[in-house]
XYZ file of C-alpha atoms in Angstrom:
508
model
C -28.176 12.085 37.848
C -25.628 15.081 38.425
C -22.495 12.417 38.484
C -23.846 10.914 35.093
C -24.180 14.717 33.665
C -21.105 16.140 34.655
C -18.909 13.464 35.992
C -19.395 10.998 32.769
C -20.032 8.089 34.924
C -22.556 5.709 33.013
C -26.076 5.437 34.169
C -25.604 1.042 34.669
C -22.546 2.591 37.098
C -24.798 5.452 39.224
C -26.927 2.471 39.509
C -24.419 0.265 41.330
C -23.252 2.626 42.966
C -26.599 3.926 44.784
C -28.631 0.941 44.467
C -31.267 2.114 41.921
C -32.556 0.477 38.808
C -30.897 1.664 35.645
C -34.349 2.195 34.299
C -35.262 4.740 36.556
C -32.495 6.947 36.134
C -32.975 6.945 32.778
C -36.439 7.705 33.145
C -35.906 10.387 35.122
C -32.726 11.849 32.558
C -35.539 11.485 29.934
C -37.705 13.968 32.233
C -35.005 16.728 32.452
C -34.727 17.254 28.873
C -37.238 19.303 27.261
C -39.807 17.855 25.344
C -38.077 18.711 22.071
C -35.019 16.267 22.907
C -37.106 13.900 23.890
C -36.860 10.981 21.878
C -40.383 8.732 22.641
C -44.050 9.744 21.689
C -45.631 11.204 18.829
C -43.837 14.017 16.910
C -46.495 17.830 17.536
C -48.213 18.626 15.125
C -46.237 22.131 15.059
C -42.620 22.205 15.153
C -40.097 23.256 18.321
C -39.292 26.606 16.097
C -43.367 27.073 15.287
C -44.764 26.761 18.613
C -41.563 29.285 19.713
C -42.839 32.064 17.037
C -46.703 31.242 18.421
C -45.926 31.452 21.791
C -43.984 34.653 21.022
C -46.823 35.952 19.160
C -49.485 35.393 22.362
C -47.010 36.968 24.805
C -46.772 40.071 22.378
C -50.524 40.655 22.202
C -50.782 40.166 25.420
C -48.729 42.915 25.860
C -50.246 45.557 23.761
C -53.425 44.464 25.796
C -55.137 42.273 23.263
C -54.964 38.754 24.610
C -56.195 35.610 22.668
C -58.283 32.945 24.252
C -58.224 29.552 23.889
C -60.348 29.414 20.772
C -58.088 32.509 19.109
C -55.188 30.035 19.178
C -56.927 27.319 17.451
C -57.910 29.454 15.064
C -54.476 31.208 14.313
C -52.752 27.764 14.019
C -55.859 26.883 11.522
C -54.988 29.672 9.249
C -50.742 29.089 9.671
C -51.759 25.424 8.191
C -53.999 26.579 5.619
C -51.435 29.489 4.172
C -48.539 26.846 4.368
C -50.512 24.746 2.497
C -50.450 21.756 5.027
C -52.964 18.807 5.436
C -52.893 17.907 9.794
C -54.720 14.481 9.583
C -54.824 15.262 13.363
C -56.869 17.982 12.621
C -60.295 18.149 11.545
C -60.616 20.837 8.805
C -56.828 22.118 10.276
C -58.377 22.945 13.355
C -56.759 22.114 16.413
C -58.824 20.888 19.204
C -58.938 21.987 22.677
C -57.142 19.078 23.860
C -54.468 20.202 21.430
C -54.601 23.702 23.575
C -54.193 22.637 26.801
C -51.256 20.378 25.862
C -49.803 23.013 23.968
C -49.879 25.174 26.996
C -48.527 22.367 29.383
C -45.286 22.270 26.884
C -44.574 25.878 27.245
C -43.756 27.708 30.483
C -44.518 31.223 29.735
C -48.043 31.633 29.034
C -50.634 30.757 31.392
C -54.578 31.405 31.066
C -55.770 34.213 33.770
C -58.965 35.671 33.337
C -58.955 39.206 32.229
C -60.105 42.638 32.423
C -61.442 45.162 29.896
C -60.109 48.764 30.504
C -61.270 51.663 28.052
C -59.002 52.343 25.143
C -58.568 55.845 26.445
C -57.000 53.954 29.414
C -54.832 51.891 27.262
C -53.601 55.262 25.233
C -51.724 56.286 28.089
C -48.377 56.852 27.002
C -44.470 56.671 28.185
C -43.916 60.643 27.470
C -47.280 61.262 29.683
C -46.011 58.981 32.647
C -42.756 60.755 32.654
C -43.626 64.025 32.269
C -46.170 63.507 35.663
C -43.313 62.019 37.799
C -40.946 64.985 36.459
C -43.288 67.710 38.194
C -44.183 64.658 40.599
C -40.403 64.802 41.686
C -40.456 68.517 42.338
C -43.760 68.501 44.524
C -42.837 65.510 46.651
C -39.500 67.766 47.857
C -39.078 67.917 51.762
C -42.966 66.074 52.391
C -43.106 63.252 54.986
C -45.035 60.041 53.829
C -47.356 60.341 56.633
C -48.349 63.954 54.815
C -49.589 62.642 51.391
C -52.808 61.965 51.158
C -54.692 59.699 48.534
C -58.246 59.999 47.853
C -60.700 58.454 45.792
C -64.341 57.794 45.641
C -65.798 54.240 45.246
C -69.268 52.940 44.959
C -70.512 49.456 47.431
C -73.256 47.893 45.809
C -76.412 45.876 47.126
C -74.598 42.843 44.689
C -72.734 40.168 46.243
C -71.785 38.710 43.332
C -70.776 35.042 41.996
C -69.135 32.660 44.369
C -68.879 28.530 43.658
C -70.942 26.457 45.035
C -71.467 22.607 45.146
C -73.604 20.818 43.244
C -74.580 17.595 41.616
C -72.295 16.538 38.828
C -74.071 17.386 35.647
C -76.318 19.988 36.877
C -76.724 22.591 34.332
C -77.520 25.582 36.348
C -76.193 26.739 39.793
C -78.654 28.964 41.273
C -78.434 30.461 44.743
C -81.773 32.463 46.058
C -80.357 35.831 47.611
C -82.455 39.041 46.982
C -79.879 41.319 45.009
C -80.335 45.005 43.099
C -78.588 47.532 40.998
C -77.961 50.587 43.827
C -74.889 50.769 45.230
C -73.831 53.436 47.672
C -70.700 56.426 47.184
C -68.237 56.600 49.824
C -64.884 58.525 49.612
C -61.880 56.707 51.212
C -58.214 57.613 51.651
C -54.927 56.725 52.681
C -51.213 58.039 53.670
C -48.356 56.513 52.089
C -47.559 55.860 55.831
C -49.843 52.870 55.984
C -53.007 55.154 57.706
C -56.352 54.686 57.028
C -58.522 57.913 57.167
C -62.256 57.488 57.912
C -64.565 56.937 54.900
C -67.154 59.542 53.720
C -70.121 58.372 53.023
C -72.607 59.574 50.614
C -76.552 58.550 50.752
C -79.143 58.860 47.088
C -81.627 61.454 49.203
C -82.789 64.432 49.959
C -82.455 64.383 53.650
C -80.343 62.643 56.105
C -82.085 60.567 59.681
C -79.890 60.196 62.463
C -80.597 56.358 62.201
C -78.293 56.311 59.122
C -75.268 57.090 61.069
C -75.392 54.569 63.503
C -73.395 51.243 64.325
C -70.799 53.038 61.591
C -67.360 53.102 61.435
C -65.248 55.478 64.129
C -65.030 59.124 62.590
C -67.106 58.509 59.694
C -69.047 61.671 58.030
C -72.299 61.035 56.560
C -74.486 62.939 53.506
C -76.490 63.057 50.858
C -77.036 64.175 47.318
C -79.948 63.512 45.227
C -77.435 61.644 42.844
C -75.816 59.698 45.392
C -72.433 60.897 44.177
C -69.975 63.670 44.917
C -70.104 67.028 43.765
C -68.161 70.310 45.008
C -70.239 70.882 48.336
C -69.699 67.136 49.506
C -65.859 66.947 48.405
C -65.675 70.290 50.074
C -67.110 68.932 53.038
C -64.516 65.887 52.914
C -61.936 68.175 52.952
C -62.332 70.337 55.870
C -63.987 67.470 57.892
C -61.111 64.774 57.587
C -58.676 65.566 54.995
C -57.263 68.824 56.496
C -58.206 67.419 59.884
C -55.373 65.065 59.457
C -52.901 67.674 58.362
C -53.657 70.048 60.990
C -52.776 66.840 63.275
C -49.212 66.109 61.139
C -48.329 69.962 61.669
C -49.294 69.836 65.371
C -47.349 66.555 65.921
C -43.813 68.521 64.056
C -44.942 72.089 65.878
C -44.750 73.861 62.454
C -46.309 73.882 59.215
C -45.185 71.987 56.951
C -44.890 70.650 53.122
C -48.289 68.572 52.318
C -49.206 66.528 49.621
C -53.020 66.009 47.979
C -52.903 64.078 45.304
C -56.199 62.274 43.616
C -58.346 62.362 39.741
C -58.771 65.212 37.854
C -62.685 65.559 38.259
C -64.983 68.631 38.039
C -66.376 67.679 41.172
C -62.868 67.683 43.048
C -62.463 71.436 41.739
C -63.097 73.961 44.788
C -62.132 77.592 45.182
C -62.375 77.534 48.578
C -60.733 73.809 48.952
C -57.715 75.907 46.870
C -57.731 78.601 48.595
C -57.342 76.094 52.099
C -54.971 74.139 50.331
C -52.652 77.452 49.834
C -52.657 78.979 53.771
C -52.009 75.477 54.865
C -48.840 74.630 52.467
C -50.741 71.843 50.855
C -49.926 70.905 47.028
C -52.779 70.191 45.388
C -51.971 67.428 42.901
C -53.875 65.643 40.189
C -52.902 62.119 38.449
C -52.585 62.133 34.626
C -55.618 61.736 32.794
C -57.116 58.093 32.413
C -54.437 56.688 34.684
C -55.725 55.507 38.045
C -55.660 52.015 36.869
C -51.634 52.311 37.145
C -51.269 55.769 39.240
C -53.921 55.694 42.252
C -52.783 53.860 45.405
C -55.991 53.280 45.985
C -57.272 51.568 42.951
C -54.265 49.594 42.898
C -54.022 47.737 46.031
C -56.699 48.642 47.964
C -59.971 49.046 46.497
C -59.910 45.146 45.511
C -59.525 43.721 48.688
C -61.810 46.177 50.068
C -64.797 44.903 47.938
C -64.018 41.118 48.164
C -64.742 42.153 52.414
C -67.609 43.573 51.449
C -69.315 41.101 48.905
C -68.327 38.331 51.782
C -70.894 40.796 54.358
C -73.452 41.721 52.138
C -73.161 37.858 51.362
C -73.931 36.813 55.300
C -76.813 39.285 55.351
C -78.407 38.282 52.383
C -78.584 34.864 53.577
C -81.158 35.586 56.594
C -82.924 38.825 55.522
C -84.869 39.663 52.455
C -84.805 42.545 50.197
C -82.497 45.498 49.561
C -79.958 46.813 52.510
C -81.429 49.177 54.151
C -79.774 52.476 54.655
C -79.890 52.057 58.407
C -77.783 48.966 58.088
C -75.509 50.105 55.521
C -72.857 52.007 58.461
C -73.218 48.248 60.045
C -71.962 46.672 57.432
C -69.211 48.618 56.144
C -67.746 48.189 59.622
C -67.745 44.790 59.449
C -65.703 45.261 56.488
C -63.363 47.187 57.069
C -63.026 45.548 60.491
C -62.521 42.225 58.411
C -58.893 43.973 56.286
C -56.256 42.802 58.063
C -53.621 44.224 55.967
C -55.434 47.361 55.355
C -51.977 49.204 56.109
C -50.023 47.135 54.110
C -52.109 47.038 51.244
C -51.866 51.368 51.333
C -48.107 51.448 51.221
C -48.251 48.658 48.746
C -50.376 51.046 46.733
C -48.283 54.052 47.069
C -45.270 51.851 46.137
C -46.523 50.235 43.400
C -48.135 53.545 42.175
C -44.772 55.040 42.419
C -45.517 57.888 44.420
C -43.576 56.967 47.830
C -40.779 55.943 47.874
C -40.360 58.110 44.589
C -39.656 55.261 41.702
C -41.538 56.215 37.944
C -40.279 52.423 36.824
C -43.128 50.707 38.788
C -45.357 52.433 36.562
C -43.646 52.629 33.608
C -43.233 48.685 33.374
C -46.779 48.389 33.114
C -47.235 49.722 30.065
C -46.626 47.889 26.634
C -43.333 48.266 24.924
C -42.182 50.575 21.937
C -41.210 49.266 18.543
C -37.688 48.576 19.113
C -38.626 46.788 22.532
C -41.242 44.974 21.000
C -38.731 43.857 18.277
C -36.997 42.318 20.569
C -38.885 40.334 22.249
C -40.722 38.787 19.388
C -39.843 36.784 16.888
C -38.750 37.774 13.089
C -41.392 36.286 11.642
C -43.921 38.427 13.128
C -44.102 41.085 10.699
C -44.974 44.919 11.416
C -48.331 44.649 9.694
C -49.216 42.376 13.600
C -47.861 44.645 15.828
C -49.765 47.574 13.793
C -52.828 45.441 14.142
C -52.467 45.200 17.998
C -51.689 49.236 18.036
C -55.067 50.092 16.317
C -56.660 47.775 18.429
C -55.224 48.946 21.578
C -55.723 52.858 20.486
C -57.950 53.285 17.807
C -57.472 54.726 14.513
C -60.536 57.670 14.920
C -60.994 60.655 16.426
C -64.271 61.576 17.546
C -64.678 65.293 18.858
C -65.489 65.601 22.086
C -67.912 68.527 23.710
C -65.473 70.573 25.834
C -65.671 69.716 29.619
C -64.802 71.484 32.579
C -60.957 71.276 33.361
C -58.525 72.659 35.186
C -55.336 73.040 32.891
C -52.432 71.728 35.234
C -49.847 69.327 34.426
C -50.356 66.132 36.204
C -47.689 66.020 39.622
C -47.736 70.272 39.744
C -49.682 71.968 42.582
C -52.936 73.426 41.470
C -53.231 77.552 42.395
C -56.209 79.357 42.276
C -55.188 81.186 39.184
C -55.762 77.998 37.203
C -59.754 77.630 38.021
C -61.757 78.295 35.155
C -63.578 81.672 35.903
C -67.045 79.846 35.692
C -65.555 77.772 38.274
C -65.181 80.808 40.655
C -68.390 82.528 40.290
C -69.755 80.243 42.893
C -72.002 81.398 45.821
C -70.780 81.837 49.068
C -73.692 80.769 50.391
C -73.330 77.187 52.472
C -77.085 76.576 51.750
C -77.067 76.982 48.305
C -75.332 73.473 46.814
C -73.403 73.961 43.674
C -75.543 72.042 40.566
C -73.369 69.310 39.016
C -74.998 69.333 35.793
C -73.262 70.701 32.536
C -74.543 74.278 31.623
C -76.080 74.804 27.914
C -73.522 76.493 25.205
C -76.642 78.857 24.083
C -79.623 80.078 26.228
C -82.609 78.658 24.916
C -84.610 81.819 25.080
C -82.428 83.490 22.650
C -82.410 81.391 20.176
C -84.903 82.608 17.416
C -87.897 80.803 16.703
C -87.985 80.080 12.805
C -91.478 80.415 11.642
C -93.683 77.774 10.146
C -93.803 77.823 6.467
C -97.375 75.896 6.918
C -98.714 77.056 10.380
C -101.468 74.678 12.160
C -105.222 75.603 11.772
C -106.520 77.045 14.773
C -108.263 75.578 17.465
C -112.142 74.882 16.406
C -113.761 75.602 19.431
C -113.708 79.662 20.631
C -115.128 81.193 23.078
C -119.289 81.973 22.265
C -120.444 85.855 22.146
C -119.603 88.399 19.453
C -116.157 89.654 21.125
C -113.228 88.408 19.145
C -110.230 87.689 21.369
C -106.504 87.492 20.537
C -106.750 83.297 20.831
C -109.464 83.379 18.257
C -106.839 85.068 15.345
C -104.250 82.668 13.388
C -101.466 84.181 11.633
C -101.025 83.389 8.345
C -98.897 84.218 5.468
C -100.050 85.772 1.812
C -98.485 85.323 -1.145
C -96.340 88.279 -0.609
C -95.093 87.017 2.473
C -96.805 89.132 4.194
C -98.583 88.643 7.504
C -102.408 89.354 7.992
C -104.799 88.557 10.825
C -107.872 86.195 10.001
C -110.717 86.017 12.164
C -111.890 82.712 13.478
C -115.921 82.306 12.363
C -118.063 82.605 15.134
C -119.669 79.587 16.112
C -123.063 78.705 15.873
C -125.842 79.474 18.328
C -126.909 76.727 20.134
C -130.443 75.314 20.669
C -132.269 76.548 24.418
C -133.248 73.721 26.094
C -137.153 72.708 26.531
C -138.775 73.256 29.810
């Protein structure tokens, strides 16, 4: 086939010459053309150039992160037809049907169905200027610090759910139903990783009020164990995880070099990550505190990027085997059990956290991994699609991706750093601050009130409620047995309740 392309030969010659049939060389130089040259079957019912724009058209909302499905497509091509004025005798009503789609994808290359993910429009609003402006200050706080000093964290949730998996079953069967026992609770646990590949021990977090030894048992090596009556983390537990592994680790890096020095923290922005005292630690052991940009750990955590996932497809395969021989919910004194059967089960754990930090961009130091994930600008966009996709489409796929209204927002908690600079302790709120000292006393995670309830003035009631019929018998006339009410002056004037009748002495 490569003599008859380039060197001219004819295909009866290659033939001869290697002692084929004619017909299947030409069969096969039929195969090697696309399917536009291609001279036999049926003609599409779309031209090469319309397909091209369509296909152009899916890749681009794809990109700005609002992908069609199969029945989208049908329905797009529908609606080309009906504006162009066309009657597809193929077509019932100008509707393609799915075995239209499918061969439609077979033709072309570049899209492929993958089943997706929905991520919060605040996610998708993160921006080009807000990437780059993190990796700027990023840049500056990652000067002179080892890989095996930055430290990830992140908080994850493992619940008593092992999910869908396929199973076999007679052809035709409608439903596929597997008995397991599965709830709703899950279980917190912090985790974290150095861009060196390490694995630091988990933290886990119980829903209680107390803690039993039996809880800690059978666990993974080095784990700390705790509770909240949330089950999640608030200041005293992250504080905990930071003096109990965190800066455990660091002391070790420091001890390992002889000296102190440069360390990197880096995790979310939450209220419950925001400790004086974890600052104050942070600054005597040359630690920058850093926090990712807001709505970004889908594309700027390590964690969530390459390691969370293959942690929970571990632990769904566990909680899977248990399920299958005991009943109920997982216990809490099984729970440590389990996790280390996960965790004992990631192979690649290491890999998977420098994957993460690379991929995140953080070490080695490269904002293009990140940027790359997000959509295109105009121009780019421009580009890449076709002509005939006007700008009215791609502002369709903008207000989808961000939204056109802005809804105000009660004012949270947060510290005001630029994502990639080291938080100080001048930067904590001073409600923040006025925390007790007191180890016993846990900080409360709920959101105080704007106004104290027991100054707000009570209005009075233009028609106040009759009093309460029954008072108390005798001739004394308490305070409960007077009503206020109102004249037509507006002003106020006690009325005695009528005494109530005497009641009838029983007969002997």
């Amino acid at each position: 086939m490569t003599e008859v392309k380039k060197k001219g030969i004819s295909i009866r010659e290659a033939a001869n010459k290697y002692s084929l049939c004619h017909s299947t060389i030409s069969r096969n130089m039929k195969k090697d053309k696309p399917y536009q040259e291609r001279s036999y079957g049926r003609p599409t019912a779309l031209t090469a150039g319309e397909e091209k724009r369509l296909v152009d058209g899916l890749l681009l909302a794809a990109e700005w992160g609002m992908p069609f499905d199969r029945t989208e497509v049908r329905t797009v091509v529908k609606r080309f037809l009906d504006k162009q004025g066309r009657k597809e005798t193929r077509f019932k009503d100008n509707l393609p049907g799915i075995d239209w789609c499918i061969s439609f994808l077979n033709r072309h290359k570049e899209p492929k169905t993958r089943c997706c993910e929905n991520i919060k429009r605040s996610r998708a609003a993160v921006s080009k200027e807000q990437i780059g402006n993190y990796f700027d200050n990023l840049e500056v706080t990652l000067k002179d610090v080892s890989p095996d000093a930055i430290i990830n964290y992140d908080e994850t949730n493992l619940t008593d759910d092992p999910g869908r998996s396929q199973v076999i079953v007679r052809r035709g069967a409608k439903h596929a139903e597997r008995i397991m026992d599965s709830t709703k609770t899950s279980t917190s646990a912090m985790f974290a990783g150095t861009a060196s590949g390490k694995v630091l021990p988990p933290f886990v977090v119980y829903k209680s009020k107390f803690i039993y030894d039996t809880w800690t048992e059978y666990g993974p090596g080095g784990t700390v164990y705790d509770c909240s009556n949330s089950g999640w983390f608030d200041n005293y537990l992250f504080e905990q995880w930071f003096f109990k592994i965190a800066l455990k680790h660091f002391k070790d890096v420091d001890s390992k070099v002889g000296e102190t020095v440069p360390k990197l923290l880096i995790g979310d922005n939450l209220a419950s990550h925001l400790s004086i005292s974890v600052i104050e630690a942070c600054r005597d052991h040359n630690i920058r505190f850093v926090f990712l940009p807001p709505n970004s750990t889908h594309i700027c955590q390590p964690l969530d990027v390459a390691y969370f996932r293959p942690l929970k497809i571990k632990w769904k395969e566990v909680l899977a085997e248990y399920k299958t021989k005991h009943k109920g919910t997982v216990p809490k004194f099984v729970f440590p059990g389990l996790l280390k059967k996960a965790l004992d089960r990631m192979d690649k754990a290491s890999d998977n956290l420098r994957a993460g930090f690379r991929a995140s961009g953080i070490y080695p130091l490269n904002r293009f991994q990140v940027l790359k994930k997000l959509p295109s600008t105009e121009s780019e966009a421009g580009k890449n699609a076709d002509e005939s996709w006007s700008a009215a489409f791609v502002d369709v796929l903008k207000e989808a991706r961000f939204g056109n209204e802005s809804v105000t927002q009660k004012r949270k908690k947060r510290i005001q750093v630029e994502p990639g600079q080291t938080v100080k302790v001048e930067d904590i709120p001073s409600s923040t601050n006025k925390q007790s000292s007191n180890e016993d006393k846990r900080p409360s995670t709920g959101n105080a009130s704007k106004e104290d309830p027991l100054l707000i003035p009570k209005k009075e009631n233009e028609h106040p409620r009759a009093g309460n019929k029954r008072k108390k018998a005798g001739n004394g006339k308490s305070n409960k047995d007077r009503v206020k009410t109102d004249n037509a002056a507006g002003n106020k004037k006690l009325v005695t309740a009528a005494p109530k009748r005497p009641t009838k002495k029983p007969r002997i």
